Short mmCIF file of C-alpha atoms and ligand atoms in Angstrom, two decimals:
data_model
loop_
_atom_site.label_atom_id
_atom_site.label_comp_id
_atom_site.label_asym_id
_atom_site.label_seq_id
_atom_site.Cartn_x
_atom_site.Cartn_y
_atom_site.Cartn_z
CA MET N 1 56.33 95.73 110.70
CA GLU N 2 56.24 95.99 106.93
CA PHE N 3 59.10 95.08 104.67
CA HIS N 4 59.60 96.35 101.18
CA PRO N 5 62.16 94.97 98.76
CA PRO N 6 64.72 97.60 97.85
CA GLU N 7 64.46 99.34 94.51
CA PRO N 8 66.90 97.87 91.96
CA ALA N 9 69.93 100.16 91.81
CA ALA N 10 70.64 101.75 88.44
CA ALA N 11 73.80 100.41 86.82
CA SER N 12 76.46 103.08 86.57
CA PHE N 13 78.66 101.37 84.04
CA SER N 14 79.00 103.89 81.29
CA PRO N 15 79.92 104.36 78.61
CA VAL N 16 79.17 100.73 77.81
CA ARG N 17 82.36 99.82 75.94
CA ILE N 18 85.22 100.71 78.25
CA ALA N 19 88.22 98.86 79.54
CA LEU N 20 88.69 99.44 83.24
CA LYS N 21 91.89 98.26 84.87
CA LEU N 22 91.43 97.02 88.40
CA ASP N 23 93.42 94.93 90.83
CA ILE N 24 90.57 92.60 91.76
CA VAL N 25 87.12 91.91 90.35
CA VAL N 26 84.64 90.15 92.60
CA ILE N 27 81.93 88.37 90.60
CA GLY N 28 78.65 87.97 92.48
CA ALA N 29 77.14 90.00 95.34
CA GLY N 30 75.57 87.29 97.49
CA GLN N 31 76.84 86.39 100.97
CA ALA N 32 80.17 85.22 99.53
CA GLY N 33 80.81 88.26 97.32
CA LEU N 34 79.80 90.80 99.97
CA SER N 35 81.93 89.15 102.64
CA SER N 36 84.90 89.20 100.24
CA ALA N 37 84.28 92.85 99.37
CA TYR N 38 84.05 93.83 103.04
CA HIS N 39 87.43 92.24 103.74
CA LEU N 40 89.12 93.65 100.63
CA LYS N 41 88.09 97.09 101.79
CA LYS N 42 89.10 96.44 105.38
CA LEU N 43 92.55 95.35 104.17
CA GLY N 44 92.97 98.69 102.42
CA LEU N 45 92.01 98.00 98.80
CA PRO N 46 90.02 101.01 97.57
CA GLY N 47 86.60 100.43 96.04
CA GLU N 48 86.08 101.65 92.43
CA THR N 49 89.80 102.00 91.60
CA GLY N 50 91.12 98.86 93.32
CA PHE N 51 88.15 96.52 93.03
CA VAL N 52 84.51 96.29 92.00
CA VAL N 53 81.80 93.72 92.64
CA LEU N 54 79.78 92.72 89.57
CA ASP N 55 76.30 91.32 90.10
CA GLU N 56 73.91 90.23 87.39
CA ALA N 57 70.84 90.28 89.65
CA PRO N 58 68.48 93.26 89.42
CA GLY N 59 68.76 94.14 93.12
CA PRO N 60 70.62 93.28 96.33
CA GLY N 61 70.07 89.91 98.03
CA GLY N 62 72.00 87.37 95.94
CA ALA N 63 69.90 84.29 95.18
CA TRP N 64 67.69 84.96 98.22
CA GLN N 65 65.69 87.53 96.23
CA PHE N 66 64.38 84.70 94.03
CA ARG N 67 63.38 82.17 96.73
CA TRP N 68 59.75 81.07 97.00
CA PRO N 69 57.44 83.16 99.23
CA SER N 70 56.77 80.46 101.86
CA LEU N 71 60.50 80.29 102.70
CA THR N 72 60.51 82.58 105.72
CA LEU N 73 63.09 83.42 108.32
CA SER N 74 61.60 80.71 110.53
CA THR N 75 61.79 77.98 107.84
CA VAL N 76 65.34 78.62 106.52
CA ASN N 77 68.11 76.63 108.24
CA ARG N 78 69.88 79.70 109.48
CA ILE N 79 71.20 82.81 107.79
CA HIS N 80 74.42 83.95 109.41
CA ASP N 81 75.34 87.60 109.79
CA LEU N 82 77.65 89.15 107.25
CA PRO N 83 80.84 90.45 108.88
CA GLY N 84 80.39 93.74 110.71
CA MET N 85 76.57 94.06 110.74
CA SER N 86 73.91 92.07 112.55
CA PHE N 87 71.01 90.71 110.49
CA ALA N 88 68.60 91.18 113.39
CA ASP N 89 69.61 94.82 113.89
CA ALA N 90 69.26 95.56 110.19
CA ILE N 91 65.77 94.11 109.75
CA GLY N 92 64.36 94.56 113.25
CA GLY N 93 62.98 92.01 115.70
CA GLY N 94 59.92 89.77 115.39
CA ALA N 95 60.60 89.06 111.73
CA GLU N 96 60.30 85.24 111.79
CA LYS N 97 57.32 85.22 109.45
CA VAL N 98 58.94 87.55 106.95
CA GLU N 99 59.81 86.05 103.57
CA ALA N 100 63.53 85.38 103.17
CA ALA N 101 63.15 86.85 99.66
CA VAL N 102 62.21 90.17 101.25
CA ALA N 103 64.28 90.27 104.45
CA VAL N 104 67.65 89.21 103.01
CA PRO N 105 67.61 91.73 100.15
CA ARG N 106 66.75 94.40 102.68
CA TYR N 107 69.71 93.33 104.84
CA PHE N 108 72.15 93.14 101.93
CA ASP N 109 71.00 96.53 100.65
CA ALA N 110 71.68 98.10 104.06
CA TYR N 111 75.03 96.30 104.18
CA GLU N 112 76.22 97.47 100.77
CA LYS N 113 75.32 101.05 101.69
CA ALA N 114 76.77 100.97 105.23
CA PHE N 115 80.19 99.81 104.00
CA ASP N 116 80.00 101.71 100.71
CA LEU N 117 80.77 98.58 98.71
CA PRO N 118 81.36 99.19 94.99
CA VAL N 119 78.65 96.87 93.66
CA ARG N 120 77.71 97.30 89.99
CA ARG N 121 74.41 95.81 88.86
CA PRO N 122 72.96 94.50 86.76
CA VAL N 123 76.26 93.44 85.19
CA ALA N 124 76.81 89.83 84.12
CA ALA N 125 80.34 88.46 83.73
CA LYS N 126 80.08 86.43 80.53
CA VAL N 127 83.65 85.22 80.05
CA VAL N 128 86.90 85.47 81.99
CA CYS N 129 90.05 84.81 79.96
CA GLU N 130 93.76 85.56 79.70
CA ARG N 131 94.41 89.00 78.25
CA GLY N 132 97.92 90.37 78.00
CA GLY N 133 99.17 88.87 81.25
CA ARG N 134 96.04 90.01 83.08
CA LEU N 135 92.54 88.59 83.35
CA GLY N 136 89.97 89.96 80.94
CA VAL N 137 86.42 90.03 82.30
CA GLU N 138 83.96 90.34 79.46
CA THR N 139 80.63 91.58 80.76
CA ASP N 140 77.34 92.50 79.11
CA ARG N 141 78.22 96.12 79.87
CA GLY N 142 81.82 96.27 78.72
CA LEU N 143 85.29 94.84 79.26
CA LEU N 144 87.20 94.95 82.52
CA SER N 145 90.75 93.90 83.21
CA ALA N 146 91.95 92.56 86.56
CA ARG N 147 94.98 90.97 88.19
CA GLY N 148 92.89 88.65 90.32
CA ILE N 149 89.31 87.37 90.57
CA ILE N 150 87.19 86.38 93.53
CA ASN N 151 84.39 84.35 92.02
CA ALA N 152 81.26 84.22 94.18
CA THR N 153 78.55 83.32 91.69
CA GLY N 154 76.67 80.73 93.76
CA THR N 155 74.55 77.99 92.25
CA TRP N 156 71.09 79.44 91.59
CA ASP N 157 71.74 79.83 87.85
CA ARG N 158 72.63 76.16 87.44
CA PRO N 159 69.59 74.09 88.48
CA TYR N 160 70.38 70.41 88.02
CA ILE N 161 67.90 67.91 86.57
CA PRO N 162 69.22 64.38 86.00
CA ASP N 163 68.63 62.71 82.66
CA TYR N 164 65.92 60.06 82.62
CA PRO N 165 64.70 58.36 79.45
CA GLY N 166 61.36 59.66 78.23
CA ALA N 167 61.56 63.10 79.90
CA ALA N 168 60.68 64.84 76.62
CA ARG N 169 57.49 62.82 76.07
CA PHE N 170 55.92 63.59 79.46
CA GLU N 171 52.68 65.48 78.80
CA GLY N 172 52.34 66.92 82.31
CA ARG N 173 54.33 69.74 83.87
CA GLN N 174 57.97 69.45 84.93
CA LEU N 175 59.63 72.07 87.07
CA HIS N 176 62.68 72.50 89.29
CA THR N 177 62.80 73.78 92.88
CA ARG N 178 64.04 77.04 91.41
CA ASP N 179 60.69 77.60 89.66
CA TYR N 180 58.50 76.72 92.65
CA ARG N 181 56.34 79.55 93.97
CA THR N 182 53.37 78.19 95.91
CA ALA N 183 51.66 74.89 96.71
CA ALA N 184 48.23 76.29 95.78
CA GLU N 185 48.99 76.09 92.05
CA PHE N 186 49.10 72.27 92.32
CA ALA N 187 45.69 71.82 93.93
CA GLY N 188 43.87 68.83 92.41
CA LYS N 189 47.03 67.49 90.74
CA HIS N 190 49.15 64.47 91.64
CA VAL N 191 52.68 65.78 92.24
CA LEU N 192 55.75 63.55 92.10
CA VAL N 193 58.60 65.08 94.12
CA VAL N 194 62.08 63.86 93.17
CA GLY N 195 65.09 64.31 95.45
CA GLY N 196 66.30 63.58 98.96
CA GLY N 197 67.37 67.01 100.24
CA ILE N 198 65.86 69.55 102.61
CA SER N 199 64.15 71.48 99.81
CA ALA N 200 62.36 68.30 98.65
CA ILE N 201 61.06 67.69 102.16
CA GLN N 202 59.97 71.26 102.74
CA LEU N 203 58.08 71.37 99.45
CA LEU N 204 56.54 67.93 100.05
CA ASP N 205 55.33 69.14 103.41
CA GLU N 206 53.67 72.18 101.80
CA ILE N 207 52.25 70.55 98.69
CA SER N 208 50.91 67.51 100.53
CA ARG N 209 48.62 69.82 102.50
CA VAL N 210 46.74 70.77 99.33
CA THR N 211 47.00 67.73 97.10
CA ARG N 212 48.29 64.18 96.57
CA THR N 213 52.06 63.69 96.52
CA THR N 214 54.49 60.83 95.87
CA TRP N 215 58.15 61.02 96.87
CA VAL N 216 61.05 59.28 95.10
CA THR N 217 64.72 59.39 96.04
CA ARG N 218 67.83 57.58 94.83
CA ARG N 219 68.86 56.48 98.31
CA PRO N 220 66.72 55.94 101.40
CA PRO N 221 66.67 59.23 103.34
CA ASP N 222 69.14 59.41 106.21
CA PHE N 223 67.17 61.14 108.96
CA ARG N 224 69.48 62.38 111.66
CA GLU N 225 68.15 62.44 115.20
CA GLY N 226 69.68 64.75 117.77
CA PRO N 227 71.31 68.13 117.30
CA PHE N 228 73.67 68.93 114.48
CA ASP N 229 76.26 70.56 116.71
CA GLN N 230 79.31 72.58 115.76
CA GLU N 231 81.54 69.52 115.84
CA ALA N 232 79.28 67.64 113.39
CA GLY N 233 79.16 70.75 111.20
CA ARG N 234 82.93 71.03 111.14
CA ALA N 235 83.28 67.33 110.30
CA ALA N 236 80.84 67.68 107.37
CA VAL N 237 82.66 70.73 106.03
CA LYS N 238 86.00 68.93 106.40
CA LEU N 239 84.76 66.07 104.22
CA VAL N 240 83.79 68.48 101.44
CA GLU N 241 87.08 70.34 101.89
CA ASP N 242 89.05 67.12 101.52
CA ARG N 243 87.21 66.38 98.27
CA VAL N 244 87.95 69.75 96.65
CA ARG N 245 91.57 69.71 97.83
CA ALA N 246 91.85 66.37 96.03
CA GLY N 247 90.38 67.89 92.85
CA LEU N 248 87.02 66.12 93.15
CA PRO N 249 83.61 67.76 92.60
CA PRO N 250 82.25 68.99 95.99
CA GLY N 251 79.38 66.47 96.19
CA SER N 252 75.99 66.80 97.82
CA VAL N 253 75.80 68.31 101.28
CA VAL N 254 72.91 66.06 102.36
CA SER N 255 74.93 62.97 101.54
CA ILE N 256 77.30 64.16 104.26
CA THR N 257 75.10 65.83 106.86
CA GLY N 258 71.93 63.71 106.64
CA LEU N 259 68.48 65.28 107.13
CA PRO N 260 67.87 66.93 110.49
CA LEU N 261 64.76 65.48 112.13
CA SER N 262 63.27 68.88 113.02
CA PRO N 263 59.77 69.16 114.56
CA ALA N 264 58.38 70.15 111.12
CA ILE N 265 59.98 67.12 109.42
CA GLN N 266 58.83 64.83 112.23
CA ALA N 267 55.27 66.17 111.81
CA ALA N 268 55.40 65.53 108.04
CA ARG N 269 56.64 62.02 108.78
CA ASP N 270 53.79 61.47 111.23
CA ARG N 271 51.33 62.54 108.52
CA GLY N 272 52.75 59.78 106.30
CA VAL N 273 54.05 62.26 103.72
CA LEU N 274 57.62 61.01 103.85
CA GLU N 275 57.01 57.44 102.69
CA ARG N 276 59.60 57.25 99.96
CA LEU N 277 59.79 55.12 96.81
CA PRO N 278 63.02 54.29 94.96
CA MET N 279 63.86 56.12 91.73
CA PHE N 280 61.90 55.18 88.64
CA ALA N 281 63.67 53.92 85.51
CA GLU N 282 61.90 56.04 82.89
CA ILE N 283 59.36 58.77 82.30
CA THR N 284 56.22 58.01 80.29
CA GLU N 285 53.60 60.25 78.63
CA HIS N 286 51.54 60.29 81.80
CA GLY N 287 53.94 59.50 84.62
CA VAL N 288 56.81 57.21 85.47
CA ARG N 289 57.73 53.53 85.20
CA TRP N 290 59.98 51.51 87.50
CA ALA N 291 62.35 48.79 86.30
CA ASP N 292 59.93 46.06 87.41
CA GLY N 293 57.24 47.47 85.08
CA THR N 294 55.15 49.20 87.77
CA THR N 295 53.76 52.53 86.54
CA LEU N 296 52.37 55.61 88.26
CA ASP N 297 50.38 58.39 86.60
CA VAL N 298 51.18 61.89 87.81
CA ASP N 299 50.37 65.41 86.61
CA VAL N 300 53.53 67.16 87.79
CA ILE N 301 57.15 66.15 88.27
CA LEU N 302 58.91 68.50 90.68
CA TRP N 303 62.68 68.03 90.47
CA CYS N 304 64.23 68.95 93.84
CA THR N 305 67.55 67.66 92.57
CA GLY N 306 69.81 70.50 93.54
CA PHE N 307 72.16 72.86 91.81
CA ARG N 308 75.68 72.93 90.41
CA SER N 309 78.18 75.77 90.77
CA SER N 310 77.76 78.63 88.26
CA LEU N 311 81.26 78.59 86.81
CA ASP N 312 80.74 78.44 83.04
CA HIS N 313 82.15 81.94 82.52
CA LEU N 314 85.52 80.68 83.85
CA ALA N 315 85.74 77.86 81.26
CA PRO N 316 88.44 79.54 79.09
CA LEU N 317 90.81 79.45 82.09
CA GLN N 318 90.70 75.63 82.06
CA LEU N 319 90.59 75.29 85.83
CA ARG N 320 89.01 71.83 85.85
CA GLU N 321 90.80 68.52 86.24
CA PRO N 322 90.03 65.71 83.77
CA GLY N 323 87.53 64.27 86.31
CA GLY N 324 85.52 67.52 86.31
CA GLY N 325 86.55 68.89 89.72
CA ILE N 326 88.72 71.91 90.45
CA THR N 327 91.69 71.36 92.76
CA MET N 328 91.52 73.89 95.56
CA THR N 329 94.26 75.05 97.91
CA GLY N 330 94.89 77.84 100.44
CA ARG N 331 93.92 78.16 104.10
CA LEU N 332 90.20 77.54 103.57
CA ALA N 333 90.50 75.90 100.14
CA THR N 334 89.35 79.01 98.23
CA GLN N 335 92.36 79.32 95.93
CA VAL N 336 92.43 77.48 92.60
CA ALA N 337 95.61 75.38 92.54
CA ARG N 338 96.00 75.68 88.75
CA ASP N 339 95.73 79.49 88.84
CA PRO N 340 96.39 81.24 92.19
CA ARG N 341 94.93 84.50 90.82
CA ILE N 342 91.47 82.93 91.07
CA HIS N 343 89.59 82.31 94.32
CA LEU N 344 86.22 80.56 94.52
CA VAL N 345 84.12 81.61 97.51
CA GLY N 346 80.77 79.98 98.27
CA TYR N 347 82.08 76.86 96.52
CA GLY N 348 82.53 73.43 98.13
CA PRO N 349 83.26 73.77 101.86
CA SER N 350 82.18 77.44 101.86
CA ALA N 351 78.75 76.86 100.27
CA SER N 352 76.80 78.07 103.29
CA THR N 353 76.23 81.51 104.72
CA ILE N 354 78.71 80.91 107.56
CA GLY N 355 81.22 79.22 105.25
CA ALA N 356 80.99 82.06 102.74
CA ASN N 357 81.71 84.60 105.49
CA ARG N 358 84.92 82.90 106.57
CA ALA N 359 86.01 82.09 103.05
CA GLY N 360 85.55 85.73 101.98
CA ALA N 361 88.03 86.80 104.66
CA ALA N 362 90.57 84.15 103.68
CA ALA N 363 90.24 84.79 99.95
CA ALA N 364 90.60 88.58 100.30
CA ARG N 365 93.76 88.27 102.39
CA GLU N 366 95.39 85.52 100.32
CA LEU N 367 94.64 87.12 96.97
CA MET N 368 95.89 90.52 98.12
CA ALA N 369 99.06 88.87 99.46
CA HIS N 370 99.54 86.99 96.20
CA LEU N 371 99.19 90.22 94.21
CA ASP N 372 101.46 92.08 96.65
CA LEU N 373 98.68 94.46 97.65
CA LEU N 374 98.90 94.14 101.43
CA ALA N 375 100.31 97.21 103.14
C1 FAD U 401 66.38 76.92 98.92
C2 FAD U 401 67.69 77.19 99.57
C3 FAD U 401 67.74 77.47 100.94
C4 FAD U 401 68.95 77.70 101.57
N1 FAD U 401 68.96 77.97 102.91
C5 FAD U 401 70.14 78.20 103.53
C6 FAD U 401 70.18 78.53 104.92
O1 FAD U 401 69.17 78.60 105.60
N2 FAD U 401 71.40 78.77 105.50
C7 FAD U 401 72.57 78.72 104.77
O2 FAD U 401 73.65 78.96 105.33
N3 FAD U 401 72.56 78.44 103.45
C8 FAD U 401 71.38 78.18 102.82
N4 FAD U 401 71.36 77.87 101.48
C9 FAD U 401 72.61 77.89 100.74
C10 FAD U 401 72.79 79.38 100.46
O3 FAD U 401 72.15 79.74 99.28
C11 FAD U 401 74.21 79.79 100.48
O4 FAD U 401 74.79 79.42 101.65
C12 FAD U 401 74.46 81.28 100.31
O5 FAD U 401 73.34 82.10 100.46
C13 FAD U 401 74.98 81.39 98.94
O6 FAD U 401 75.61 82.62 98.84
P1 FAD U 401 76.51 82.90 97.59
O7 FAD U 401 76.99 84.30 97.73
O8 FAD U 401 77.52 81.84 97.40
O9 FAD U 401 75.52 82.77 96.32
P2 FAD U 401 74.25 83.58 95.84
O10 FAD U 401 73.40 84.07 96.93
O11 FAD U 401 73.63 82.73 94.79
O12 FAD U 401 74.88 84.86 95.13
C14 FAD U 401 75.53 84.77 93.90
C15 FAD U 401 75.36 86.11 93.18
O13 FAD U 401 76.16 86.07 92.02
C16 FAD U 401 75.43 86.61 90.94
N5 FAD U 401 75.97 86.02 89.71
C17 FAD U 401 75.91 84.72 89.31
N6 FAD U 401 76.56 84.56 88.13
C18 FAD U 401 77.02 85.79 87.80
C19 FAD U 401 77.78 86.30 86.69
N7 FAD U 401 78.20 85.48 85.71
N8 FAD U 401 78.08 87.61 86.66
C20 FAD U 401 77.67 88.44 87.65
N9 FAD U 401 76.95 88.01 88.72
C21 FAD U 401 76.65 86.72 88.79
C22 FAD U 401 73.99 86.21 91.21
O14 FAD U 401 73.10 87.08 90.55
C23 FAD U 401 73.93 86.37 92.74
O15 FAD U 401 73.54 87.67 93.09
C24 FAD U 401 70.16 77.64 100.82
C25 FAD U 401 70.12 77.36 99.45
C26 FAD U 401 68.89 77.11 98.83
C27 FAD U 401 68.87 76.80 97.36
#
């Protein structure tokens, strides 16, 4: 079976400079935004006049459309169905080898059409601020005004690279997971992979098949034997939920769940690829240096150091606590305590495809209730 990415939809936001008054604006059309939109509609809020979904990406698929080609449906953890439509039915069976960057956009495209969701793209929300008792959403295509916001902007736009002395003088290549495409481009080079998450391990596994790799992490990896069952999943989510309810930054998922010792990871371990070194102290012209003076020359530093939430456009609303976190409340901790008109979906405990699904339902209902929009 052949899969083709959907054609980018033409933006129908014209004329450019208009002020549209809506009840709710959803920002982001990934799993979290689409789930929210589905539930808003199901609860009776009309698309176009009651709410729109803004998405800055060129086509459907959320961040999945940008993932590297070797991430296939058999190598992702698991992509949960959006509410009301099965992934398998939408893309057909036997698709394990299909790139996630092709299959998920195809699924989301079918989903948006099937439920007639009012997605506008490409439209980037640049700033959200107070405007005459409502929320002004300044976009690159014009100004919108809303009574409430469901923010579902994910993390892909905020790759995180920690600061290490000397980074600017390194003469080799530095890149982040986000920029990775294929292992073949590193053939013949010595690649230093930084980071202790699943992406680091998957890329190490791939790159080590074509060239020499070295792995560094801040903490020794916590390989978890045995299944990660529903109870363990719930416990991990609860820990993140407790943090955001207390106004703390969500924290890294791997620090809570550990690394599942899957057959692929076990095989990489058996090949000796997962022998890890502690973090270096500084970056040199040709590599890295540890605190004890040991040096290592490398050609490439691949930072698999994760992402932060894309929330800069909400800065004028001053949602953050002095410590940098946002205090969350509501049934599934999607509502911002400082401003109940704002829900964050796909943030903290809902930063997974299954979490985003549930959070979208909770956010839609709670925000509509708060704005007195429930029939
Ligand atoms: C490599 C990788 C693999 C993963 N694998 C899995 C997995 O197997 N299973 C799983 O459950 N989770 C996985 N995750 C986590 C996964 O990405 C999330 O669970 C989920 O897909 C995120 O959905 P989202 O809607 O929150 O964000 P996204 O999919 O990132 O969607 C956000 C959307 O918002 C848009 N946007 C951003 N900013 C703006 C703006 N200012 N204005 C307008 N639009 C904007 C973006 O263009 C994008 O379309 C993985 C993450 C990574 C990085």
